[in-house]
Short mmCIF file of C-alpha atoms in Angstrom, two decimals:
data_model
loop_
_atom_site.label_atom_id
_atom_site.label_comp_id
_atom_site.label_asym_id
_atom_site.label_seq_id
_atom_site.Cartn_x
_atom_site.Cartn_y
_atom_site.Cartn_z
CA MET A 8 89.22 -0.04 59.74
CA ASP A 9 90.36 -2.72 61.76
CA ASP A 10 89.83 -6.99 61.49
CA ALA A 11 87.28 -6.55 63.16
CA ALA A 12 85.25 -3.39 62.25
CA ARG A 13 85.31 -5.13 58.57
CA SER A 14 83.84 -8.41 59.96
CA ALA A 15 81.44 -7.44 62.21
CA PRO A 16 78.96 -6.29 59.03
CA ALA A 17 79.29 -9.82 58.11
CA GLU A 18 78.59 -11.23 60.82
CA ALA A 19 75.47 -9.82 61.01
CA VAL A 20 74.13 -10.75 58.10
CA ALA A 21 74.64 -13.93 58.71
CA HIS A 22 73.02 -14.48 62.35
CA ALA A 23 69.48 -12.78 60.47
CA ARG A 24 69.73 -15.29 58.20
CA ARG A 25 70.67 -19.21 60.79
CA VAL A 26 67.22 -16.31 62.45
CA LEU A 27 65.57 -16.96 58.61
CA GLU A 28 66.75 -20.27 58.44
CA THR A 29 65.33 -21.56 61.86
CA GLU A 30 62.62 -19.83 61.86
CA ALA A 31 61.62 -20.33 57.81
CA ALA A 32 62.86 -24.42 59.36
CA GLY A 33 60.33 -24.72 62.25
CA LEU A 34 57.10 -23.70 60.35
CA THR A 35 58.40 -26.02 57.45
CA THR A 36 58.35 -28.36 60.25
CA LEU A 37 54.68 -27.12 61.54
CA ALA A 38 53.37 -27.81 57.66
CA ALA A 39 54.59 -31.53 57.88
CA ARG A 40 53.20 -31.52 61.31
CA LEU A 41 50.42 -30.07 61.77
CA PRO A 42 48.23 -30.34 65.20
CA GLU A 43 45.52 -32.90 64.84
CA ASP A 44 42.72 -30.87 66.08
CA PHE A 45 43.07 -28.25 63.57
CA ALA A 46 40.48 -29.64 61.74
CA ALA A 47 38.77 -30.10 64.74
CA THR A 48 39.60 -26.29 66.28
CA VAL A 49 37.95 -25.54 63.05
CA GLU A 50 34.80 -26.89 62.86
CA MET A 51 34.14 -25.82 65.76
CA THR A 52 34.38 -22.46 65.00
CA LEU A 53 31.88 -22.98 62.23
CA SER A 54 30.01 -23.36 63.76
CA ALA A 55 30.12 -21.20 66.89
CA THR A 56 27.01 -18.87 67.48
CA GLY A 57 29.38 -16.77 68.67
CA ARG A 58 33.34 -14.87 68.20
CA VAL A 59 36.54 -16.29 68.67
CA ILE A 60 37.62 -14.51 71.59
CA VAL A 61 41.76 -14.50 72.26
CA SER A 62 44.42 -14.51 75.23
CA GLY A 63 47.30 -13.61 76.25
CA ILE A 64 49.61 -11.65 77.95
CA GLY A 65 53.61 -11.34 76.64
CA LYS A 66 55.05 -11.60 73.11
CA SER A 67 51.89 -14.66 73.44
CA GLY A 68 49.45 -11.73 73.55
CA HIS A 69 50.92 -10.13 70.78
CA VAL A 70 50.53 -12.58 68.90
CA GLY A 71 47.18 -13.54 70.12
CA ARG A 72 46.71 -9.59 68.84
CA LYS A 73 47.67 -10.13 65.38
CA ILE A 74 45.10 -13.77 64.85
CA SER A 75 42.25 -11.71 66.17
CA ALA A 76 42.77 -9.49 64.03
CA THR A 77 43.38 -11.10 60.59
CA LEU A 78 39.73 -13.57 62.09
CA ALA A 79 37.80 -10.30 61.83
CA SER A 80 39.00 -9.40 59.14
CA THR A 81 38.53 -12.11 56.97
CA GLY A 82 35.00 -13.23 58.04
CA THR A 83 35.27 -14.56 61.01
CA PRO A 84 33.65 -12.25 64.46
CA SER A 85 36.69 -11.98 66.84
CA TYR A 86 37.61 -10.08 69.54
CA PHE A 87 41.70 -9.86 71.92
CA VAL A 88 41.08 -10.19 75.37
CA HIS A 89 44.07 -9.12 77.50
CA ALA A 90 44.34 -12.53 80.04
CA ALA A 91 45.14 -9.90 83.27
CA GLU A 92 42.58 -7.38 82.26
CA ALA A 93 39.81 -10.64 82.27
CA SER A 94 40.28 -10.55 85.83
CA HIS A 95 39.67 -7.72 87.06
CA GLY A 96 36.20 -7.59 84.87
CA ASP A 97 36.95 -8.01 80.97
CA LEU A 98 35.72 -11.74 81.53
CA GLY A 99 32.82 -10.52 81.12
CA MET A 100 33.38 -10.02 77.04
CA ILE A 101 33.22 -13.50 76.67
CA ALA A 102 29.97 -15.45 76.28
CA ARG A 103 28.53 -18.95 76.21
CA GLY A 104 28.52 -19.05 72.19
CA ASP A 105 31.96 -17.91 72.24
CA VAL A 106 35.25 -20.49 71.06
CA CYS A 107 37.83 -18.92 73.12
CA LEU A 108 41.75 -19.49 71.98
CA LEU A 109 43.93 -18.85 74.70
CA ILE A 110 47.66 -18.45 73.87
CA SER A 111 50.48 -19.62 75.81
CA ASN A 112 53.84 -21.13 74.87
CA SER A 113 54.53 -22.98 77.99
CA GLY A 114 50.75 -23.76 78.80
CA GLU A 115 51.61 -22.43 82.48
CA THR A 116 51.07 -18.31 82.12
CA ALA A 117 49.78 -18.10 86.05
CA GLU A 118 46.92 -15.09 84.54
CA LEU A 119 45.54 -17.73 81.47
CA SER A 120 44.13 -19.56 84.52
CA ASP A 121 40.71 -17.01 85.63
CA VAL A 122 39.69 -17.46 81.79
CA ILE A 123 40.44 -20.96 82.02
CA ALA A 124 38.32 -20.78 84.95
CA TYR A 125 35.62 -19.44 84.21
CA CYS A 126 35.28 -21.01 80.27
CA ALA A 127 34.79 -24.45 82.47
CA ARG A 128 32.06 -22.97 84.25
CA PHE A 129 29.98 -21.54 81.29
CA GLY A 130 31.14 -24.09 79.49
CA ILE A 131 32.66 -22.03 77.07
CA PRO A 132 34.90 -24.55 74.86
CA VAL A 133 38.55 -23.23 74.91
CA VAL A 134 40.96 -25.09 71.66
CA GLY A 135 45.16 -24.10 73.72
CA LEU A 136 47.65 -22.56 71.62
CA SER A 137 50.89 -24.38 72.97
CA SER A 138 54.11 -25.76 72.63
CA ASN A 139 53.42 -28.08 76.12
CA PRO A 140 51.01 -30.21 75.31
CA ASP A 141 51.39 -31.47 79.10
CA SER A 142 50.73 -27.69 80.51
CA THR A 143 48.07 -27.26 82.71
CA LEU A 144 46.25 -24.80 79.47
CA MET A 145 46.88 -27.67 77.29
CA ARG A 146 44.57 -30.33 79.59
CA ALA A 147 41.76 -28.58 80.46
CA ALA A 148 41.85 -27.39 76.58
CA THR A 149 38.58 -28.36 74.67
CA LEU A 150 40.84 -28.85 72.07
CA ARG A 151 44.79 -28.83 71.82
CA LEU A 152 47.39 -27.01 68.22
CA THR A 153 49.89 -27.91 69.81
CA LEU A 154 53.06 -26.74 68.22
CA PRO A 155 55.95 -28.87 67.21
CA LYS A 156 59.29 -28.95 68.91
CA SER A 157 61.71 -26.17 67.82
CA PRO A 158 64.66 -24.57 68.38
CA GLU A 159 64.09 -20.78 69.33
CA ALA A 160 66.32 -18.98 67.16
CA CYS A 161 68.12 -16.83 69.40
CA PRO A 162 71.95 -17.36 70.72
CA ILE A 163 70.81 -18.82 74.28
CA GLY A 164 67.26 -19.90 73.20
CA MET A 165 64.96 -18.10 75.50
CA ALA A 166 63.46 -15.21 74.01
CA PRO A 167 60.39 -16.57 71.72
CA THR A 168 61.23 -16.25 68.11
CA THR A 169 60.72 -19.22 65.98
CA SER A 170 57.77 -20.73 68.85
CA THR A 171 56.00 -17.14 67.43
CA THR A 172 56.98 -17.32 64.09
CA MET A 173 54.81 -20.98 64.38
CA MET A 174 51.71 -19.02 66.06
CA LEU A 175 51.68 -16.58 63.95
CA GLY A 176 51.36 -19.14 61.56
CA LEU A 177 49.38 -21.22 62.31
CA GLY A 178 47.23 -17.88 63.42
CA ASP A 179 47.16 -17.02 59.94
CA ALA A 180 46.35 -21.78 58.62
CA LEU A 181 43.10 -20.92 61.28
CA ALA A 182 41.86 -17.56 59.25
CA VAL A 183 42.17 -19.09 55.86
CA ALA A 184 41.24 -22.21 56.17
CA LEU A 185 38.03 -20.06 57.94
CA MET A 186 37.24 -18.23 54.82
CA GLU A 187 37.79 -21.13 52.12
CA ALA A 188 35.47 -22.48 54.99
CA ARG A 189 33.07 -19.48 54.92
CA GLY A 190 33.52 -18.92 51.06
CA PHE A 191 34.76 -15.45 51.60
CA ASP A 192 35.82 -13.57 48.19
CA ALA A 193 37.18 -9.98 47.33
CA ARG A 194 33.88 -8.38 47.66
CA HIS A 195 33.73 -10.07 51.30
CA PHE A 196 37.30 -8.85 52.00
CA ARG A 197 36.58 -5.48 51.00
CA ASP A 198 32.81 -4.70 52.93
CA PHE A 199 35.88 -5.17 55.42
CA HIS A 200 38.24 -2.88 54.13
CA PRO A 201 37.27 -0.37 52.74
CA GLY A 202 40.13 2.64 53.43
CA GLY A 203 42.49 3.65 51.70
CA LYS A 204 44.51 1.94 48.75
CA LEU A 205 43.25 -0.91 49.92
CA GLY A 206 39.69 -0.36 50.11
CA ALA A 207 40.24 1.61 46.46
CA GLN A 208 41.76 -1.80 44.56
CA MET A 209 38.45 -4.12 45.94
CA MET A 210 36.13 -1.42 44.80
CA ARG A 211 34.24 -3.08 42.18
CA VAL A 212 32.74 -1.06 38.65
CA SER A 213 28.96 -0.67 40.23
CA ASP A 214 31.11 1.44 43.02
CA LEU A 215 31.90 3.64 40.60
CA MET A 216 29.53 3.86 38.58
CA HIS A 217 26.91 6.23 37.23
CA GLY A 218 23.73 4.99 37.05
CA PRO A 219 20.64 4.96 34.82
CA GLU A 220 19.45 7.91 34.60
CA ALA A 221 23.28 9.22 34.11
CA LEU A 222 23.02 6.22 30.87
CA PRO A 223 23.26 8.72 27.00
CA LEU A 224 20.17 6.10 25.84
CA VAL A 225 19.27 6.84 21.89
CA ASP A 226 17.73 4.65 19.92
CA PRO A 227 19.48 3.35 16.20
CA ASP A 228 16.68 5.72 14.01
CA THR A 229 18.17 8.72 15.89
CA PRO A 230 19.14 11.04 13.65
CA MET A 231 22.18 12.40 14.74
CA THR A 232 21.27 15.92 15.37
CA GLU A 233 19.67 14.76 18.52
CA THR A 234 22.34 12.75 19.01
CA MET A 235 24.56 15.08 19.28
CA LEU A 236 22.00 16.95 21.68
CA VAL A 237 21.94 14.11 23.37
CA MET A 238 25.61 13.32 24.25
CA SER A 239 25.94 16.76 24.58
CA ALA A 240 23.57 16.88 27.95
CA LYS A 241 25.14 13.66 29.53
CA GLY A 242 28.17 14.79 29.24
CA PHE A 243 30.46 11.73 28.62
CA GLY A 244 31.35 12.29 25.09
CA ILE A 245 28.81 8.14 23.80
CA ALA A 246 25.66 7.75 23.46
CA ALA A 247 24.44 4.57 23.39
CA VAL A 248 22.71 3.13 20.98
CA VAL A 249 20.18 0.27 22.48
CA ALA A 250 17.45 -1.90 19.82
CA GLU A 251 13.54 -2.70 20.34
CA ASP A 252 14.20 -5.28 23.41
CA GLY A 253 16.96 -3.26 25.53
CA ARG A 254 20.31 -4.69 24.43
CA LEU A 255 23.05 -2.99 23.44
CA PHE A 256 23.15 -2.45 19.84
CA GLY A 257 26.38 -0.03 19.58
CA VAL A 258 28.09 3.37 20.71
CA VAL A 259 28.00 6.59 18.96
CA SER A 260 31.59 7.69 19.88
CA ASP A 261 33.76 11.16 18.99
CA GLY A 262 35.86 9.31 17.08
CA ASP A 263 33.01 7.68 15.17
CA LEU A 264 31.38 11.40 14.93
CA ARG A 265 35.19 12.20 13.44
CA ARG A 266 35.09 9.52 11.12
CA HIS A 267 31.66 10.35 9.13
CA VAL A 268 31.49 13.99 9.10
CA GLU A 269 30.81 14.07 6.07
CA ASN A 270 26.59 14.04 5.81
CA LEU A 271 27.11 13.33 9.34
CA SER A 272 23.63 15.49 9.46
CA GLN A 273 22.60 13.37 7.29
CA ARG A 274 22.23 9.76 8.94
CA THR A 275 20.69 7.95 12.16
CA ALA A 276 22.71 7.02 14.90
CA GLY A 277 22.24 3.57 13.47
CA GLN A 278 24.05 4.03 10.97
CA ILE A 279 27.17 6.13 12.72
CA ALA A 280 27.61 3.34 15.23
CA THR A 281 30.39 1.49 16.51
CA ARG A 282 28.85 -2.48 16.07
CA SER A 283 29.67 -4.70 19.13
CA PRO A 284 31.85 -1.27 21.63
CA VAL A 285 33.84 -2.46 24.83
CA THR A 286 31.71 -2.95 27.56
CA ILE A 287 31.96 -3.69 31.20
CA THR A 288 30.31 -5.79 33.49
CA PRO A 289 28.84 -4.53 37.52
CA ASP A 290 31.26 -7.10 39.27
CA THR A 291 34.00 -6.18 37.39
CA LEU A 292 36.68 -4.55 39.95
CA ALA A 293 37.56 -1.53 38.82
CA ALA A 294 41.06 -1.74 38.86
CA SER A 295 40.43 -4.17 35.73
CA ALA A 296 38.32 -1.69 33.96
CA LEU A 297 40.89 0.81 34.85
CA ALA A 298 43.30 -1.23 32.98
CA LEU A 299 40.41 -1.61 29.84
CA LEU A 300 41.08 1.18 29.66
CA ASN A 301 44.28 2.59 29.27
CA GLU A 302 45.67 -0.80 26.85
CA ARG A 303 42.46 0.33 24.72
CA LYS A 304 43.40 4.02 25.55
CA ILE A 305 39.13 5.42 25.94
CA SER A 306 38.49 6.65 28.84
CA VAL A 307 34.05 6.33 28.44
CA LEU A 308 33.40 2.03 29.12
CA LEU A 309 29.13 1.36 28.98
CA VAL A 310 28.75 -1.28 31.57
CA VAL A 311 25.87 -3.87 30.90
CA ASP A 312 24.53 -6.15 32.59
CA ASP A 313 25.12 -10.64 31.34
CA SER A 314 22.53 -10.19 28.90
CA GLY A 315 23.41 -7.36 27.39
CA HIS A 316 21.40 -4.42 28.48
CA PRO A 317 22.89 -0.93 29.26
CA GLU A 318 23.44 -0.20 33.49
CA GLY A 319 25.15 2.17 33.83
CA VAL A 320 29.25 3.74 32.77
CA LEU A 321 31.69 3.89 33.72
CA HIS A 322 34.66 6.84 32.92
CA ILE A 323 38.48 6.90 34.01
CA HIS A 324 38.37 10.11 36.33
CA ASP A 325 35.42 8.19 38.43
CA CYS A 326 38.61 5.38 38.88
CA LEU A 327 41.50 8.06 39.46
CA ARG A 328 39.17 10.32 41.94
CA ALA A 329 38.55 6.70 43.75
CA GLY A 330 42.28 6.16 43.93
CA VAL A 331 42.64 3.11 41.61
CA ALA A 332 45.75 3.24 40.33
#
């Protein structure tokens, strides 16, 4: 292998590091020089009665699709309109009450002109996202998200690299700021992501548990002969012993039966039950419940409300069938 061949991998790594360092520097600059209208953009979006319409073309269009998808999945209704298609009927997707986020690094994208004119005609606010504060887009915009000057990472300084990275970063910053302002939490996130591994990880115990009708309930004075019949009928291998006020008194498990096998038929559920058993609440993440089941080496958890009243029962197989891991 000649010297040129040996140096090629090292040069490739050096180029990659330079690109990433250049783009990282762009993001650092953006964080230090966040656009003045950023907070106003958040406030205007929160007060909008419609959606955030994102539009662009080329690389800016690809970035716009991602920003729109992130907004929509984090609680801010959004839709992407292709700038070229807008002139051929898709302007009808934009309505009063919407906010338009128009993206163009140069700010002179001709295809955006019809969108700008349409928004001006119907009083729809425009947020411009560009590196050129004196461009046609930014002069027409209601609010301006101006990217700070930062060199592109490509060797000829022309291919959108650092600029698109900063656009994506600013889009993420906008989406997260709106999430925080809306109080968007994990439960809401799961509503928008019900499928696949992510959906499973965001499930709550209430999504998987067997309800009150499945509870193997007995009172402390129930003879163990009857208690075992209840345990067998419900099929969870436990009995929930409840006091007169309906609160959980204790739990009878298969292990308790083995530990008190002598004279078992002469005892009551209250005498056999394990007091202060491990329980869980309905709003606990299913992944946390599965971790607790594995940690305690048990297969069933009673689900109780904040006052200690049983509401359901969760079996480890319920978590595994749902894909929680």
